[in-house]
Short mmCIF file of C-alpha atoms and ligand atoms in Angstrom, two decimals:
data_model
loop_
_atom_site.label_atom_id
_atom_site.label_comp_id
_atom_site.label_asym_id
_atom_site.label_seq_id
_atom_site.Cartn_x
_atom_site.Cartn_y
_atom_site.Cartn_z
CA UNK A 57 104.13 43.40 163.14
CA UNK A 58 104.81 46.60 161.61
CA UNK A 59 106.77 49.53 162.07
CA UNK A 60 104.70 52.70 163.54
CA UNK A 61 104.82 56.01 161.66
CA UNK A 62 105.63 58.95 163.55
CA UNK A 63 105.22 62.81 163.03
CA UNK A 64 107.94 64.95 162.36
CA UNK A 65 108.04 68.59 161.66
CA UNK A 66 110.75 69.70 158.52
CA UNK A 67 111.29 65.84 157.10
CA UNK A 68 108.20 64.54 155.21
CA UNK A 69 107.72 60.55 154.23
CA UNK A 70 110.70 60.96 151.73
CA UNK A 71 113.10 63.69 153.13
CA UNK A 72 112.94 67.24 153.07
CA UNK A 73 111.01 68.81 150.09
CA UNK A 74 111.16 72.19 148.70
CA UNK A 75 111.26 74.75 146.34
CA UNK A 76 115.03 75.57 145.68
CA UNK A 77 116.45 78.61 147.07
CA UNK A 78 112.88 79.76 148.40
CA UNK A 79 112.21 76.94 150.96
CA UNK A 80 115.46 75.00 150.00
CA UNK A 81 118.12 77.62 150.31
CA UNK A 82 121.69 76.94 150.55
CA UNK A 83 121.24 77.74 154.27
CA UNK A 84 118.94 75.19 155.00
CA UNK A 85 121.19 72.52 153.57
CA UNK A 86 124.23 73.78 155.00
CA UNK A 87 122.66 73.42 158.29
CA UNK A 88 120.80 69.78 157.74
CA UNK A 89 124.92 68.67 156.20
CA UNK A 90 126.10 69.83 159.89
CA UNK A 91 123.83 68.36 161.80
CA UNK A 92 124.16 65.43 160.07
CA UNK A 93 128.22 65.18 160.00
CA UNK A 94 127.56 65.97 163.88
CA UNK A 95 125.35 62.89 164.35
CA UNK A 96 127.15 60.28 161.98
CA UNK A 97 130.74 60.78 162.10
CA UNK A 98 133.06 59.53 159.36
CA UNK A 99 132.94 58.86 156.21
CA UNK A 100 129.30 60.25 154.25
CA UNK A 101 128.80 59.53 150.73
CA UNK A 102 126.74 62.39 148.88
CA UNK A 103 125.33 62.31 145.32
CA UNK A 104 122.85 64.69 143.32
CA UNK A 105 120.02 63.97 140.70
CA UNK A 106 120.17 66.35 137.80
CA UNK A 107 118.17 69.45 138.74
CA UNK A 108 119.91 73.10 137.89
CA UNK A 109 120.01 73.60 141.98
CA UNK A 110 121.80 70.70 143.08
CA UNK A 111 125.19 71.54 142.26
CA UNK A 112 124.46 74.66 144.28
CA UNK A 113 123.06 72.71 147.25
CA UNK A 114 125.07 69.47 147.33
CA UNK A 115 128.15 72.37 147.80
CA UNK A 116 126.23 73.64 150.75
CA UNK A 117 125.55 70.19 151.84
CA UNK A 118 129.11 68.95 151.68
CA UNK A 119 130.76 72.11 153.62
CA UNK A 120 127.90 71.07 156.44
CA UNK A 121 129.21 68.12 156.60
CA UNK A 122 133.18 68.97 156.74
CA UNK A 123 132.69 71.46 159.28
CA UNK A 124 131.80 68.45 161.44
CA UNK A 125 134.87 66.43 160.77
CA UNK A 126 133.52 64.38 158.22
CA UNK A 127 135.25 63.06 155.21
CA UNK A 128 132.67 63.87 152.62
CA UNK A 129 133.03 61.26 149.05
CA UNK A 130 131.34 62.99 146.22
CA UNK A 131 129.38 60.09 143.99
CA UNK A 132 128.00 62.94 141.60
CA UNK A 133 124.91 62.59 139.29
CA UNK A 134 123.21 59.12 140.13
CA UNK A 135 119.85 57.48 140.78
CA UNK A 136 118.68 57.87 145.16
CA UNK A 137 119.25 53.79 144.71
CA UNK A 138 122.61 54.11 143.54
CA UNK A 139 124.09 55.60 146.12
CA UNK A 140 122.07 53.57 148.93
CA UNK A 141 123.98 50.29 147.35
CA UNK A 142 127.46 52.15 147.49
CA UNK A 143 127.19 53.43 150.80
CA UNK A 144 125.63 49.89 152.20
CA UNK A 145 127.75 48.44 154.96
CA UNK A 146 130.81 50.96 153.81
CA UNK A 147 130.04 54.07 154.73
CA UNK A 148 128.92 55.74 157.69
CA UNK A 149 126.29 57.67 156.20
CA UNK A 150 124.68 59.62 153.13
CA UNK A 151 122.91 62.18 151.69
CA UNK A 152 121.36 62.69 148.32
CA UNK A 153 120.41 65.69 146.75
CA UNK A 154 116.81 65.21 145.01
CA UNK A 155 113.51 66.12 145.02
CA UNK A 156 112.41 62.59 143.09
CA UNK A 157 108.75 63.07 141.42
CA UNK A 158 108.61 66.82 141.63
CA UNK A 159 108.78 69.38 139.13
CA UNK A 160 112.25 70.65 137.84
CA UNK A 161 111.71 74.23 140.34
CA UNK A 162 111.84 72.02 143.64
CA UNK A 163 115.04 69.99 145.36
CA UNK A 164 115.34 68.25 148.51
CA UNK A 165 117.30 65.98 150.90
CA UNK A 166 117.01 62.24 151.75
CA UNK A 167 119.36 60.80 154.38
CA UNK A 168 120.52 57.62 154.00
CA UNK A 169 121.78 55.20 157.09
CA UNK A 170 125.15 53.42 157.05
CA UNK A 171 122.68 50.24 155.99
CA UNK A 172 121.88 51.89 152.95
CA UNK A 173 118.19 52.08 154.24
CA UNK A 174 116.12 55.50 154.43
CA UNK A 175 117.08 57.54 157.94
CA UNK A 176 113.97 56.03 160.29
CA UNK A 177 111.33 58.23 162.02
CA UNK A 178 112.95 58.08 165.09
CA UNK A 179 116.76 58.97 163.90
CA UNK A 180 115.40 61.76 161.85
CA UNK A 181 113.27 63.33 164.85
CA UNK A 182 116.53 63.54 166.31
CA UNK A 183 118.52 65.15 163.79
CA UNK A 184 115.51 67.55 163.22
CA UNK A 185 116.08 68.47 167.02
CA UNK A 186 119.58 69.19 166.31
CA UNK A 187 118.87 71.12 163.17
CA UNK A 188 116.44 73.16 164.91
CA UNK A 189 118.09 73.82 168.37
CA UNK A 190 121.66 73.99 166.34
CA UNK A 191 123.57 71.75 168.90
CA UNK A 192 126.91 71.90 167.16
CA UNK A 193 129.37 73.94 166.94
CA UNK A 194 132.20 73.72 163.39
CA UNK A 195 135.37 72.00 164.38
CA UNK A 196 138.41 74.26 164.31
CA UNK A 197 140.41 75.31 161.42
CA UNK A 198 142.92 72.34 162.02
CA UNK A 199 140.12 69.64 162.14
CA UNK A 200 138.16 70.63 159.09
CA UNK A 201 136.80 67.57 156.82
CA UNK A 202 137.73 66.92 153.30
CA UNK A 203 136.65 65.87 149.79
CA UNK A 204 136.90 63.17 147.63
CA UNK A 205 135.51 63.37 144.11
CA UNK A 206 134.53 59.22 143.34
CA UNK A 207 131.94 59.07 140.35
CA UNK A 208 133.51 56.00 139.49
CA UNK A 209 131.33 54.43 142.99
CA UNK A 210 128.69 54.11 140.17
CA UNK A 211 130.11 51.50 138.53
CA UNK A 212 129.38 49.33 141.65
CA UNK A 213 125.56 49.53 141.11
CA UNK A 214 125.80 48.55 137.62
CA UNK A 215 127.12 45.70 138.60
CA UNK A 216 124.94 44.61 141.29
CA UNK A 217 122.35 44.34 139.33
CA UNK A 218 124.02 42.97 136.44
CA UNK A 219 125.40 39.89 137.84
CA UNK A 220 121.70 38.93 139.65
CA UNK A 221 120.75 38.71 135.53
CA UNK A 222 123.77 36.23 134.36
CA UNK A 223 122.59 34.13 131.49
CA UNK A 224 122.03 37.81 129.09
CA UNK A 225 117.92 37.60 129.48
CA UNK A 226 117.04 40.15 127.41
CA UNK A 227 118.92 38.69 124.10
CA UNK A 228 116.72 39.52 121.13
CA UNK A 229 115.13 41.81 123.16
CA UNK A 230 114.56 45.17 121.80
CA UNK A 231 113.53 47.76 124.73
CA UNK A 232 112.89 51.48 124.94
CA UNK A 233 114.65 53.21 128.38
CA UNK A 234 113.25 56.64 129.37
CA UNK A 235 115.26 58.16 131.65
CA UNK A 236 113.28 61.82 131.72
CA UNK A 237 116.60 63.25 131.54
CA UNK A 238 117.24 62.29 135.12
CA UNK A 239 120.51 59.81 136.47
CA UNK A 240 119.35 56.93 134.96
CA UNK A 241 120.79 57.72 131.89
CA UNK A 242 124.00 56.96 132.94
CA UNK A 243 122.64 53.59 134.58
CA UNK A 244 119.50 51.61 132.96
CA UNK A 245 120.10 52.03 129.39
CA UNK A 246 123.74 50.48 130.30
CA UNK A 247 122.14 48.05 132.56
CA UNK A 248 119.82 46.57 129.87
CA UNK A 249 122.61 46.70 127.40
CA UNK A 250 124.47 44.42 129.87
CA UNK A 251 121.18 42.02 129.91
CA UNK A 252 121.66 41.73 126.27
CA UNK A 253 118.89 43.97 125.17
CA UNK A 254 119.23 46.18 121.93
CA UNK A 255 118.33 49.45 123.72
CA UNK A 256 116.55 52.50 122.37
CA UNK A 257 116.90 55.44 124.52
CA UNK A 258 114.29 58.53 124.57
CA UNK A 259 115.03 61.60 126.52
CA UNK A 260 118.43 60.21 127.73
CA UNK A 261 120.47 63.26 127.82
CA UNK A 262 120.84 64.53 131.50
CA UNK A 263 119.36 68.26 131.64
CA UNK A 264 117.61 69.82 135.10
CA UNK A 265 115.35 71.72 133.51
CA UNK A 266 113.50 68.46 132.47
CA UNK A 267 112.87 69.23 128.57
CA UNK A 268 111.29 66.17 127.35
CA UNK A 269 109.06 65.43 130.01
CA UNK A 270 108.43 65.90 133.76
CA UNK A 271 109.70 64.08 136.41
CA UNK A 272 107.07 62.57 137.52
CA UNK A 273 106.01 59.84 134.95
CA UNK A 274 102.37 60.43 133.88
CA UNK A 275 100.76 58.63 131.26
CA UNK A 276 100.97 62.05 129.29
CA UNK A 277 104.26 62.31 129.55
CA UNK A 278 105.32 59.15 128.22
CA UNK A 279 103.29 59.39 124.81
CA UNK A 280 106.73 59.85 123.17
CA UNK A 281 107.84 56.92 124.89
CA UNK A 282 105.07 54.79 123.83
CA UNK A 283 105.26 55.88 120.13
CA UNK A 284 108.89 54.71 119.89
CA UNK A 285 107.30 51.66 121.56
CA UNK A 286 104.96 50.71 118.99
CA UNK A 287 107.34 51.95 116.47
CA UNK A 288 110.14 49.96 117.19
CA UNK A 289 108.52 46.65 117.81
CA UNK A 290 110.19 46.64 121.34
CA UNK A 291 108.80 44.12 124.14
CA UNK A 292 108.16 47.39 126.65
CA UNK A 293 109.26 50.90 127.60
CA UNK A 294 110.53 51.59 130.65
CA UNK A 295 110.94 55.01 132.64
CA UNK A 296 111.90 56.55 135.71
CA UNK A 297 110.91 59.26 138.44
CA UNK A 298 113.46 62.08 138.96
CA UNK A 299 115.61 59.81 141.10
CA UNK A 300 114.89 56.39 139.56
CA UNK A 301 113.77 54.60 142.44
CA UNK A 302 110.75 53.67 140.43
CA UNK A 303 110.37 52.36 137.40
CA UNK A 304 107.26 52.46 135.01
CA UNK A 305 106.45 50.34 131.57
CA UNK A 306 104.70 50.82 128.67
CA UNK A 307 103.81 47.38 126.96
CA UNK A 308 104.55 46.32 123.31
CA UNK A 309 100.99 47.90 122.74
CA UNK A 310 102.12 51.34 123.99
CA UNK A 311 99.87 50.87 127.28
CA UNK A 312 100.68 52.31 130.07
CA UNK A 313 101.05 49.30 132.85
CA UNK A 314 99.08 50.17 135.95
CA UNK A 315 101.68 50.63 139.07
CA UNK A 316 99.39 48.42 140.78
CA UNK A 317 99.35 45.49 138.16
CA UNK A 318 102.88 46.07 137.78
CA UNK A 319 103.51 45.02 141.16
CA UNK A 320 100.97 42.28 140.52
CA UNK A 321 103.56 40.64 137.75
CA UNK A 322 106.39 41.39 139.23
CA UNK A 323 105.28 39.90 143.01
CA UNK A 324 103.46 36.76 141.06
CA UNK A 325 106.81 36.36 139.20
CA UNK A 326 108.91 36.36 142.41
CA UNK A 327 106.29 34.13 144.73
CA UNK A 328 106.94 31.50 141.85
CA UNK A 329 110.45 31.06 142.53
CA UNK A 330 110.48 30.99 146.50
CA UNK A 331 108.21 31.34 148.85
CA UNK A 332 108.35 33.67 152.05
CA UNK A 333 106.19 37.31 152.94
CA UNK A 334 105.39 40.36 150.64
CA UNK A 335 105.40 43.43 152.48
CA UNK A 336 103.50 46.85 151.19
CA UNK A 337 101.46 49.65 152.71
CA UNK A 338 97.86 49.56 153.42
CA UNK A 339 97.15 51.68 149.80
CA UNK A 340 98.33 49.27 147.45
CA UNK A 341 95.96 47.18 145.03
CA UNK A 342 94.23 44.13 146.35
CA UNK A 343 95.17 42.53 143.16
CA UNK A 344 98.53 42.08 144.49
CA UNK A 345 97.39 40.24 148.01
CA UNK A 346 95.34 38.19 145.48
CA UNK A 347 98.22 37.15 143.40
CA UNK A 348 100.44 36.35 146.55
CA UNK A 349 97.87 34.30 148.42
CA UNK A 350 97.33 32.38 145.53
CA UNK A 351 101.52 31.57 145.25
CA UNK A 352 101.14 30.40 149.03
CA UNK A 353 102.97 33.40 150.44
CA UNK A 354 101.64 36.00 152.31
CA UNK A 355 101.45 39.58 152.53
CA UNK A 356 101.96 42.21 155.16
CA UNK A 357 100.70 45.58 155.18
CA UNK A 358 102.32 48.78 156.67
CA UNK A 359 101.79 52.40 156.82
CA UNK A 360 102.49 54.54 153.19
CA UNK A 361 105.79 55.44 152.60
CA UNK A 362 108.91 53.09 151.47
CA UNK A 363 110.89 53.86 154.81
CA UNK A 364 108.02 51.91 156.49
CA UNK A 365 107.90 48.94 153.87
CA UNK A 366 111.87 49.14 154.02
CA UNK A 367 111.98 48.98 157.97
CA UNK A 368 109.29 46.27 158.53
CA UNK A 369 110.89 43.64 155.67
CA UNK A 370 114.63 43.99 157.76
CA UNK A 371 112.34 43.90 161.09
CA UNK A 372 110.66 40.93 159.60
CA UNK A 373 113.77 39.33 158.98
CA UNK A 374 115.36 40.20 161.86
CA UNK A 375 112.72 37.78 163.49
CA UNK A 376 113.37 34.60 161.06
CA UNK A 377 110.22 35.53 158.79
CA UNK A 378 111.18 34.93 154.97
CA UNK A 379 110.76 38.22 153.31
CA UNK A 380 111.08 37.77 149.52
CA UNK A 381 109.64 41.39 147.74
CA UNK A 382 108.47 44.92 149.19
CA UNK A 383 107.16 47.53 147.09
CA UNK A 384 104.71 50.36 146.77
CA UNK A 385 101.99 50.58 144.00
CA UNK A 386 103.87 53.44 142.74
CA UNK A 387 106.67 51.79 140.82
CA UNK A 388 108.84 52.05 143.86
CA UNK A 389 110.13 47.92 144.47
CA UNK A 390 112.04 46.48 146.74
CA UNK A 391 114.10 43.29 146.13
CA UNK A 392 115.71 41.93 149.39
CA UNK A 393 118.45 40.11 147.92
CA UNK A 394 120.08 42.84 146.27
CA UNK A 395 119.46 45.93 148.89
CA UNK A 396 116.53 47.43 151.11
CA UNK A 397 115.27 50.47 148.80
CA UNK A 398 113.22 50.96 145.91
CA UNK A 399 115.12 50.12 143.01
CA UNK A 400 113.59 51.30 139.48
CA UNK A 401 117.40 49.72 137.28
CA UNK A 402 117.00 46.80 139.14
CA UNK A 403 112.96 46.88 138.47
CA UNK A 404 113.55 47.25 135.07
CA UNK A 405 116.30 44.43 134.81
CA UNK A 406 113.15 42.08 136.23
CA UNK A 407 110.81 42.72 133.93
CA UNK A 408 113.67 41.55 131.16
CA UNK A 409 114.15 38.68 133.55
CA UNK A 410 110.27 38.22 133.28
CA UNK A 411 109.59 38.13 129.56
CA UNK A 412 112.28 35.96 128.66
CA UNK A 413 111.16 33.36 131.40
CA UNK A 414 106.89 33.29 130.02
CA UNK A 415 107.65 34.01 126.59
CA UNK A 416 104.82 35.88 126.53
CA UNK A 417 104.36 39.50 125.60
CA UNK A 418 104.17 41.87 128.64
CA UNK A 419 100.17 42.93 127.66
CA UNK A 420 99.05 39.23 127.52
CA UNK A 421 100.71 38.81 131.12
CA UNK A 422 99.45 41.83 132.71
CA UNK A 423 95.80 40.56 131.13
CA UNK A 424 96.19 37.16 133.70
CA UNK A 425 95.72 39.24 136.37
CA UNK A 426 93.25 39.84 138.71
CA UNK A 427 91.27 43.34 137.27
CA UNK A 428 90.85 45.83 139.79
CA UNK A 429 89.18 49.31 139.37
CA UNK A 430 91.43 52.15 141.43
CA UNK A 431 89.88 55.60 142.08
CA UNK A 432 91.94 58.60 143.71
CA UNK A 433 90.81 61.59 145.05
CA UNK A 434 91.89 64.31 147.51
CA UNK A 435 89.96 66.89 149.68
CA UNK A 436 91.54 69.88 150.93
CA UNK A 437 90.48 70.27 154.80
CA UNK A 438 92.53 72.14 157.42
CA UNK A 439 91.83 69.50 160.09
CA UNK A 440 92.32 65.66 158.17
CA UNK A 441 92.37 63.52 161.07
CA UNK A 442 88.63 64.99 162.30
CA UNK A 443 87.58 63.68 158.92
CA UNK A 444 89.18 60.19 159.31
CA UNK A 445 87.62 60.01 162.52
CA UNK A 446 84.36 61.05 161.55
CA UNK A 447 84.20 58.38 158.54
CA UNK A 448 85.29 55.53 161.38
CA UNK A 449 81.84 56.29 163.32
CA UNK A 450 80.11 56.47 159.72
CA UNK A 451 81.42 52.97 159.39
CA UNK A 452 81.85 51.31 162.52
CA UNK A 453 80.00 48.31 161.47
CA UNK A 454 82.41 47.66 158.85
CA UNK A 455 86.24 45.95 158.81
CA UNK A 456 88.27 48.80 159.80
CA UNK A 457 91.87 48.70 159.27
CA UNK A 458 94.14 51.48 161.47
CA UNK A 459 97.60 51.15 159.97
CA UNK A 460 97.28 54.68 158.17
CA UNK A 461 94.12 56.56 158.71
CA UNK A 462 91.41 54.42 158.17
CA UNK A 463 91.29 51.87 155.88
CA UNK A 464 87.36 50.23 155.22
CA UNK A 465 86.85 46.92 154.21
CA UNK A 466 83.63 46.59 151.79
CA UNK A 467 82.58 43.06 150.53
CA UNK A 468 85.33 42.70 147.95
CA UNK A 469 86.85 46.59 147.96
CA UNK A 470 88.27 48.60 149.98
CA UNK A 471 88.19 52.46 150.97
CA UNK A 472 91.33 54.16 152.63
CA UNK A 473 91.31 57.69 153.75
CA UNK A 474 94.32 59.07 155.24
CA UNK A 475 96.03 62.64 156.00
CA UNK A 476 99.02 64.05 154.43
CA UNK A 477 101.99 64.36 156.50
CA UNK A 478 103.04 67.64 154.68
CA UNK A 479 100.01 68.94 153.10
CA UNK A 480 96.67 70.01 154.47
CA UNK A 481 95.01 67.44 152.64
CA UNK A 482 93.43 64.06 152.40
CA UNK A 483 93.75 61.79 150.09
CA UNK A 484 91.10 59.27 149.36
CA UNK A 485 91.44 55.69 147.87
CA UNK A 486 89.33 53.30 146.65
CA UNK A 487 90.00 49.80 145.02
CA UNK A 488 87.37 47.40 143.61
CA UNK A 489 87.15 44.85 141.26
CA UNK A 490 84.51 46.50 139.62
CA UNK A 491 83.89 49.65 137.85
CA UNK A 492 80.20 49.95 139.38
CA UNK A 493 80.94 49.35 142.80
CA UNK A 494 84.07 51.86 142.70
CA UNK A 495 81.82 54.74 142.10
CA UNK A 496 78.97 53.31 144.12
CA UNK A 497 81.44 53.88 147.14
CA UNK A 498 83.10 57.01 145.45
CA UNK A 499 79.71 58.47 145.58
CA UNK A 500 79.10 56.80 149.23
CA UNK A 501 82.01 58.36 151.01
CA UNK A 502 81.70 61.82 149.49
CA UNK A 503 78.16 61.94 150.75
CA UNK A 504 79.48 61.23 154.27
CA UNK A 505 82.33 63.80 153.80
CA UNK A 506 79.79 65.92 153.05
CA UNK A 507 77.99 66.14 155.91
CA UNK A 508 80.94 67.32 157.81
CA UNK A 509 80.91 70.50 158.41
MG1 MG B 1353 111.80 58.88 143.54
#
């Protein structure tokens, strides 16, 4: 079982995306705030990441929400998974200010549910109907909401993940955090510290203009990183998107990990200790079905986008099934036991957790896993889904998997081609164990493409 994706027309897979005060404007998030605060009553926790327009819009976003009544609680500057742990099961609602991976120009808005999870498909096509038919009206001037400032909530998230981590892992540890001058560095490098790691911390000075590096965190971007690495002797770097709900390493080598093997550790790492179903969309690695199987657990694919691998573990749950991990091969991981979000401080806290339990340098560990060759592409084409449908008659003798576009199963590899939600593009992915066969099928599938016309 999985949960079904569903189209919407302003919220893409992650929220509302944007560049701020263009497509973003103060407007726009005064409006989504209202027709939020008109749909969740209550108490709504807010918080920001640490882009120059967020102060600007979170204002707009919090009068939205007090012309509806609402008591609005002000978090401040913290990672998306922050504030999804403070507002689970005490709030009625949320809304973070962030754009995530994007560069420093853009914002955005993700909703969050009184559960702490991502708003669904479903709730958010409703609240998109509100925003666009405006089906509220403000309250009157003796019903207006109010403020409370609480950046003290953080402290909360800190310690969730702390106390999972009780016997100080990471002692003679030395570890490099980079935040990317985004919320985590008021969170990871104090998180580590806590794990008894000596922490070195690059680009760890909150700025929105993002001088260090971007947000997103590109193997070019994290050559500082890796040089204080190497430098220091430390077991791994670690660093974070915009929002740090993913988490990337660099290993005691200054390597870049793969997102995909990454996973692969992590998931082999957690299979060991209990046993139950890993659930991930249909574009992640094969490497990390490969280690699962092989723990006796099992895996469970879903359409792309956290929401959906969020959504299906509770669903799964919700129906007896023993869901231990989540994750996308992104660096976005989900750990059940401590909430139902990607979670880059608490990603980082495992791989501490995972060196000190092998003893083994992070390089050698991410060497006992399966290899597999991942190719990306994307095609720009006005009409994606006549392309997806054209490649399923192209291969209709082969496995086809329908979860998101088409997904084609090739002896040991796999090809999946689906359509942006938000862009008029599609993206192309193709995962093999060998280097060969990757571009045998690379080359394959753009012939087909090609035909198209
Ligand atoms: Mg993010």
């Amino acid at each position: 079982m999985t949960v079904k994706k569903m189209q919407k027309r302003l919220f893409g897979t992650n929220g509302v995306r944007g560049i701020a005060g263009k497509d973003l404007t103060p407007e726009l998030v005064l409006t989504i705030g209202a027709a939020l605060g008109s749909m969740r009553k209550g108490r709504i926790a807010v918080g920001r990441d640490t882009r120059t327009s967020g102060e600007m819009l979170v204002k707009a976003l919090k009068a939205g929400l007090m012309s509806m009544d609402c008591t609005v609680v002000d978090c401040g500057i913290l990672p998306t998974p922050a504030l999804q742990y403070i507002i689970k099961d005490t709030f009625d609602g949320g809304a973070m200010i962030t754009a995530s991976h994007n560069p420093p120009e853009y914002n955005g808005v993700k909703i969050i549910e009184p559960d702490g999870t991502e708003m669904g498909d479903e709730e958010t096509i409703l609240l998109e109907q509100r925003i666009f038919d405006r089906s509220f009206s403000p309250v009157t001037w003796d019903q207006a909401g109010s403020e409370i400032q609480s950046p003290e909530l953080i402290e909360q998230y800190i310690e969730g993940i702390t106390r999972q981590f009780p016997n100080t892992p990471g002692k003679n540890m030395t570890v490099v955090a980079d935040p990317g001058s985004g919320p985590a560095c008021l969170t990871t490098p104090r998180i580590l510290t806590s794990l008894g790691c000596r922490v070195l911390t690059i680009n760890g000075i909150m700025d929105g203009t993002f001088p260090g590096r971007l947000p997103e965190p590109s193997v070019d971007g994290l050559k500082n990183c890796a040089a204080l690495v190497t430098s220091s002797g430390a077991a791994f770097g670690v660093a974070h998107d915009g929002d740090a709900d993913r988490a990337v390493f660099i290993d005691e080598k200054g390597q870049f990990v793969e997102e995909n093997q990454q996973f692969a550790l992590i998931a082999r790492h957690i299979c060991r200790t209990k046993k139950g179903v890993v659930v991930t969309p249909v574009s992640t690695g094969y490497n990390v079905e490969t280690v699962v199987t092989n723990e006796n657990c099992s895996i469970e694919y879903t359409p792309v986008g956290s929401i959906y691998v969020a959504r299906t573990m509770r669903a799964l749950l919700a129906r007896g099934k023993p869901v231990i991990f989540g994750g996308e091969g992104n660096g976005g991981l989900i750990y059940p036991e401590h909430q139902f979000c990607r979670d880059g401080g608490m990603t980082a806290a495992m791989m501490v957790s995972i060196l000190a339990t092998s003893g083994k340098p992070l390089s050698e560990l991410i060497a006992e896993l399966p290899p597999r060759i991942i190719l990306k592409d994307k095609i720009t084409t006005p009409d994606g889904n006549r392309m997806i449908d054209f490649v399923k008659t192209r291969y209709s003798q082969d496995l086809l998997d329908e979860t998101d576009g088409v997904k084609i199963h090739k002896h040991n590899s796999w090809i999946l081609i689906r359509a942006s939600g938000t862009e008029p593009i599609v993206r192309i992915i193709i995962d093999s164990d060998s280097y060969d066969e990757a571009c045998e099928l690379q080359k394959e599938i753009n012939n087909h493409i090609s035909q198209l016309s």
